[in-house]
Short mmCIF file of C-alpha atoms in Angstrom, two decimals:
data_model
loop_
_atom_site.label_atom_id
_atom_site.label_comp_id
_atom_site.label_asym_id
_atom_site.label_seq_id
_atom_site.Cartn_x
_atom_site.Cartn_y
_atom_site.Cartn_z
CA UNK A 273 0.00 0.00 0.00
CA UNK A 274 1.31 3.43 -0.89
CA UNK A 275 0.02 6.99 -0.55
CA UNK A 276 1.59 10.31 -1.47
CA UNK A 277 0.69 13.99 -1.32
CA UNK A 278 2.35 17.33 -2.06
CA UNK A 279 1.05 20.65 -0.77
CA UNK A 280 0.97 22.20 -4.21
CA UNK A 281 -1.83 19.77 -5.12
CA UNK A 282 -4.02 20.79 -2.17
CA UNK A 283 -2.79 23.38 0.32
CA UNK A 284 -5.13 23.05 3.34
CA UNK A 285 -4.99 26.81 3.94
CA UNK A 286 -7.09 27.64 7.04
CA UNK A 287 -8.02 23.96 7.03
CA UNK A 288 -7.17 21.04 9.31
CA UNK A 289 -7.00 17.55 7.81
CA UNK A 290 -6.54 14.36 9.83
CA UNK A 291 -6.60 11.03 7.99
CA UNK A 292 -5.41 7.45 8.36
CA UNK A 293 -3.69 5.07 5.97
CA UNK A 294 -3.92 1.57 7.53
CA UNK A 295 -2.65 2.65 10.93
CA UNK A 296 -0.46 5.53 9.74
CA UNK A 297 -2.05 8.79 10.87
CA UNK A 298 -1.47 11.99 8.89
CA UNK A 299 -2.22 15.50 10.09
CA UNK A 300 -2.02 18.51 7.76
CA UNK A 301 -2.58 22.24 8.14
CA UNK A 302 -1.64 24.79 5.50
CA UNK A 303 -1.30 27.84 7.71
CA UNK A 304 -3.53 30.82 8.53
CA UNK A 305 -4.23 33.18 5.64
CA UNK A 306 -4.65 36.13 8.02
CA UNK A 307 -0.97 35.65 8.88
CA UNK A 308 -0.03 35.62 5.19
CA UNK A 309 -0.07 31.89 4.41
CA UNK A 310 -0.60 31.43 0.67
CA UNK A 311 1.14 28.16 -0.24
CA UNK A 312 2.01 24.74 1.17
CA UNK A 313 5.38 23.21 0.26
CA UNK A 314 5.21 20.12 2.49
CA UNK A 315 5.02 16.64 1.00
CA UNK A 316 4.87 13.03 2.10
CA UNK A 317 4.85 9.44 0.96
CA UNK A 318 4.01 6.31 2.97
CA UNK A 319 4.52 2.66 2.08
CA UNK A 320 3.71 -0.43 4.09
CA UNK A 321 3.65 -4.16 3.63
CA UNK A 322 0.37 -6.02 3.17
CA UNK A 323 0.97 -7.85 6.46
CA UNK A 324 1.85 -4.69 8.37
CA UNK A 325 5.29 -6.05 9.29
CA UNK A 326 7.02 -2.88 8.09
CA UNK A 327 6.20 0.75 7.41
CA UNK A 328 8.16 3.41 5.52
CA UNK A 329 7.32 7.11 5.75
CA UNK A 330 8.95 10.00 3.90
CA UNK A 331 8.29 13.59 4.97
CA UNK A 332 9.47 16.73 3.20
CA UNK A 333 9.41 20.47 3.80
CA UNK A 334 10.40 22.30 0.63
CA UNK A 335 11.65 25.86 0.17
CA UNK A 336 10.69 28.40 -2.53
CA UNK A 337 8.39 25.94 -4.35
CA UNK A 338 7.16 22.37 -3.80
CA UNK A 339 8.92 21.16 -6.96
CA UNK A 340 11.78 19.49 -5.08
CA UNK A 341 9.35 17.55 -2.86
CA UNK A 342 7.40 16.47 -5.93
CA UNK A 343 10.64 15.33 -7.59
CA UNK A 344 11.62 13.14 -4.63
CA UNK A 345 8.19 11.49 -4.54
CA UNK A 346 8.03 10.95 -8.29
CA UNK A 347 11.56 9.51 -8.34
CA UNK A 348 10.82 7.10 -5.48
CA UNK A 349 7.59 6.01 -7.15
CA UNK A 350 9.53 5.30 -10.34
CA UNK A 351 11.89 3.10 -8.30
CA UNK A 352 9.17 1.45 -6.22
CA UNK A 353 9.72 -2.10 -7.49
CA UNK A 354 13.38 -2.08 -6.43
CA UNK A 355 12.54 -0.21 -3.23
CA UNK A 356 9.99 -2.86 -2.27
CA UNK A 357 12.62 -5.56 -2.79
CA UNK A 358 14.92 -3.76 -0.36
CA UNK A 359 12.17 -3.20 2.19
CA UNK A 360 11.09 -6.86 2.08
CA UNK A 361 14.60 -8.36 2.19
CA UNK A 362 15.97 -10.25 5.18
CA UNK A 363 18.84 -7.75 5.58
CA UNK A 364 16.89 -4.51 5.08
CA UNK A 365 18.56 -2.62 7.93
CA UNK A 366 22.00 -3.31 6.46
CA UNK A 367 20.91 -2.14 3.00
CA UNK A 368 18.90 1.02 3.67
CA UNK A 369 21.76 3.53 4.06
CA UNK A 370 23.47 2.20 0.96
CA UNK A 371 20.25 2.18 -1.06
CA UNK A 372 19.10 5.74 -0.34
CA UNK A 373 22.59 7.21 -0.51
CA UNK A 374 23.04 5.58 -3.90
CA UNK A 375 19.61 6.69 -5.09
CA UNK A 376 20.07 10.34 -4.19
CA UNK A 377 23.71 10.39 -5.36
CA UNK A 378 22.91 8.99 -8.79
CA UNK A 379 23.72 11.19 -11.77
CA UNK A 380 20.13 10.98 -13.08
CA UNK A 381 18.61 12.19 -9.82
CA UNK A 382 21.16 14.96 -9.27
CA UNK A 383 20.65 16.22 -12.82
CA UNK A 384 16.89 16.24 -12.26
CA UNK A 385 17.42 18.31 -9.11
CA UNK A 386 18.97 21.08 -11.20
CA UNK A 387 15.70 21.48 -13.14
CA UNK A 388 13.56 22.41 -10.10
CA UNK A 389 13.07 25.66 -8.24
CA UNK A 390 14.10 25.41 -4.61
CA UNK A 391 15.10 22.55 -2.37
CA UNK A 392 13.62 20.38 0.36
CA UNK A 393 14.36 18.83 3.70
CA UNK A 394 13.77 15.07 3.58
CA UNK A 395 13.17 12.72 6.51
CA UNK A 396 12.73 8.96 6.03
CA UNK A 397 11.72 6.52 8.78
CA UNK A 398 11.44 2.74 8.36
CA UNK A 399 9.97 0.52 11.08
CA UNK A 400 10.07 -3.25 11.00
CA UNK A 401 9.11 -5.36 13.99
CA UNK A 402 10.87 -3.88 17.05
CA UNK A 403 13.44 -1.73 15.20
CA UNK A 404 13.43 1.58 13.37
CA UNK A 405 15.87 3.27 10.99
CA UNK A 406 15.92 6.89 9.94
CA UNK A 407 17.62 9.00 7.30
CA UNK A 408 17.54 12.79 7.61
CA UNK A 409 18.53 15.67 5.36
CA UNK A 410 17.55 19.04 6.79
CA UNK A 411 15.24 20.20 9.53
CA UNK A 412 12.28 17.84 9.72
CA UNK A 413 12.07 16.10 13.10
CA UNK A 414 11.52 12.47 14.15
CA UNK A 415 10.57 11.27 17.63
CA UNK A 416 10.23 7.96 19.44
CA UNK A 417 7.80 8.42 22.33
CA UNK A 418 7.69 5.98 25.25
CA UNK A 419 7.47 6.49 29.05
CA UNK A 420 10.81 4.75 29.67
CA UNK A 421 12.48 7.25 27.35
CA UNK A 422 10.59 10.34 28.48
CA UNK A 423 11.71 9.87 32.09
CA UNK A 424 15.25 10.55 30.80
CA UNK A 425 14.05 13.43 28.60
CA UNK A 426 14.80 11.31 25.54
CA UNK A 427 12.38 12.05 22.72
CA UNK A 428 14.04 12.86 19.39
CA UNK A 429 15.66 10.43 16.97
CA UNK A 430 17.49 12.97 14.80
CA UNK A 431 19.03 16.39 15.28
CA UNK A 432 17.57 19.00 12.94
CA UNK A 433 20.04 20.51 10.46
CA UNK A 434 19.32 23.92 8.96
CA UNK A 435 21.78 23.94 6.03
CA UNK A 436 21.08 20.63 4.33
CA UNK A 437 18.72 20.13 1.39
CA UNK A 438 17.87 18.05 -1.65
CA UNK A 439 17.13 20.03 -4.81
CA UNK A 440 18.69 23.00 -6.57
CA UNK A 441 21.06 23.30 -3.61
CA UNK A 442 21.83 19.65 -3.02
CA UNK A 443 23.85 17.97 -0.28
CA UNK A 444 24.43 15.05 -2.67
CA UNK A 445 26.36 17.33 -5.01
CA UNK A 446 29.00 17.82 -2.31
CA UNK A 447 32.26 15.81 -2.41
CA UNK A 448 31.07 14.37 0.91
CA UNK A 449 27.24 14.34 1.07
CA UNK A 450 26.02 15.39 4.51
CA UNK A 451 23.07 13.69 6.18
CA UNK A 452 22.34 11.75 9.35
CA UNK A 453 20.98 8.26 9.84
CA UNK A 454 20.58 5.83 12.68
CA UNK A 455 18.82 2.87 14.21
CA UNK A 456 16.88 2.42 17.40
CA UNK A 457 15.32 -0.48 19.26
CA UNK A 458 11.73 0.08 20.33
CA UNK A 459 10.95 -0.25 24.02
CA UNK A 460 8.61 -2.95 25.27
CA UNK A 461 4.94 -2.08 25.10
CA UNK A 462 3.40 0.95 23.43
CA UNK A 463 5.75 2.99 21.24
CA UNK A 464 4.77 6.02 19.19
CA UNK A 465 6.74 7.14 16.12
CA UNK A 466 6.24 10.77 15.12
CA UNK A 467 7.55 12.77 12.16
CA UNK A 468 6.82 16.45 11.63
CA UNK A 469 7.75 19.57 9.67
CA UNK A 470 9.00 22.75 11.30
CA UNK A 471 5.59 24.40 11.04
CA UNK A 472 4.53 22.32 14.04
CA UNK A 473 7.54 23.47 16.05
CA UNK A 474 7.56 27.15 15.07
CA UNK A 475 3.83 27.87 15.35
CA UNK A 476 1.91 28.69 18.55
CA UNK A 477 4.93 30.61 19.88
CA UNK A 478 7.09 27.49 19.67
CA UNK A 479 4.98 25.50 22.13
CA UNK A 480 5.71 22.11 20.52
CA UNK A 481 9.39 22.90 20.15
CA UNK A 482 9.55 21.67 23.75
CA UNK A 483 9.55 17.88 23.26
CA UNK A 484 7.72 17.18 26.53
CA UNK A 485 4.78 19.28 25.28
CA UNK A 486 4.60 17.16 22.14
CA UNK A 487 4.82 13.98 24.23
CA UNK A 488 1.95 15.07 26.47
CA UNK A 489 -0.16 16.04 23.46
CA UNK A 490 0.30 12.68 21.72
CA UNK A 491 1.09 9.97 24.26
CA UNK A 492 -2.15 9.76 26.23
CA UNK A 493 -5.44 7.88 26.32
CA UNK A 494 -7.10 9.87 23.53
CA UNK A 495 -7.24 8.62 19.95
CA UNK A 496 -4.45 9.59 17.59
CA UNK A 497 -6.94 11.44 15.40
CA UNK A 498 -8.15 13.47 18.37
CA UNK A 499 -4.60 14.35 19.40
CA UNK A 500 -3.52 15.39 15.91
CA UNK A 501 -6.60 17.56 15.53
CA UNK A 502 -5.85 19.15 18.91
CA UNK A 503 -2.27 20.02 17.90
CA UNK A 504 -3.28 21.46 14.54
CA UNK A 505 -6.18 23.41 16.04
CA UNK A 506 -3.73 24.86 18.57
CA UNK A 507 -1.63 26.11 15.66
CA UNK A 508 -4.68 27.48 13.85
CA UNK A 509 -5.94 29.27 16.97
CA UNK A 510 -2.56 31.01 17.20
CA UNK A 511 -2.82 31.90 13.49
CA UNK A 512 0.34 29.98 12.58
CA UNK A 513 1.85 31.16 9.30
CA UNK A 514 3.79 28.10 8.19
CA UNK A 515 2.30 24.84 6.94
CA UNK A 516 2.44 21.95 9.41
CA UNK A 517 2.44 18.23 8.65
CA UNK A 518 2.70 15.23 10.99
CA UNK A 519 2.97 11.49 10.36
CA UNK A 520 2.42 9.17 13.35
CA UNK A 521 1.92 5.51 14.08
CA UNK A 522 1.99 3.23 17.10
CA UNK A 523 3.79 -0.06 17.59
CA UNK A 524 2.92 -2.44 20.43
CA UNK A 525 6.22 -4.23 20.96
CA UNK A 526 5.81 -7.61 22.63
CA UNK A 527 9.58 -8.23 22.70
CA UNK A 528 11.72 -7.54 25.74
CA UNK A 529 13.81 -4.42 25.15
CA UNK A 530 17.42 -4.10 26.30
CA UNK A 531 17.94 -3.15 29.94
CA UNK A 532 21.12 -2.96 32.07
CA UNK A 533 22.36 -6.32 33.33
CA UNK A 534 22.04 -5.26 36.98
CA UNK A 535 18.32 -4.56 36.51
CA UNK A 536 17.39 -8.01 35.20
#
């Protein structure tokens, strides 16, 4: 199953949208027109296996125009057969860095990037069973929410970078492409994976830029749809200018997560 969207197709100005794609929840808000919002340059793509064993989500926040986000989505869709082989393989976690680095570094893709106006941040998260992998170019943010992590003030997976992009200005044109990637084991029990664009963090006077505020807004007994609507309505009430997009899903991990040997 796959789904994609780019803000240039439908902008959600003054409008809150919360939807679900087989357990993957998507929240979108295009910004408040009274604050000057007049375009939406966010974009996303989600893939998941028929059995639900794995999920892949790609989130983008483009600059100047949405053309760079559209290019990334179109290019990945054109490579979907090979991508699905990687995602379904027995050694996916060993192959993901190599696959996406090779894809974005290819001559064909880099030449296509020179034909678009602007550039985009790009965040990719893959979850399979009790593990997740992420790949980040730019300033979109990924979180793993769980009570055992929050008690140590551990929320984010990646560190946002403000001078990395894919597009006209392209990190993969550098002699040494700059991006971050990593892996994380899920904790036992209920885990929540969250991806968002900077419009969520910058709106409402930066309220959700404090990770504990985001944790409290999402990790509770309310439905995911209710919580996403609450966050986006908070932004709308504060007349947020920038577009805001979130992708979230939960994983109930029945496996025992790693703990120190003296606590067993």
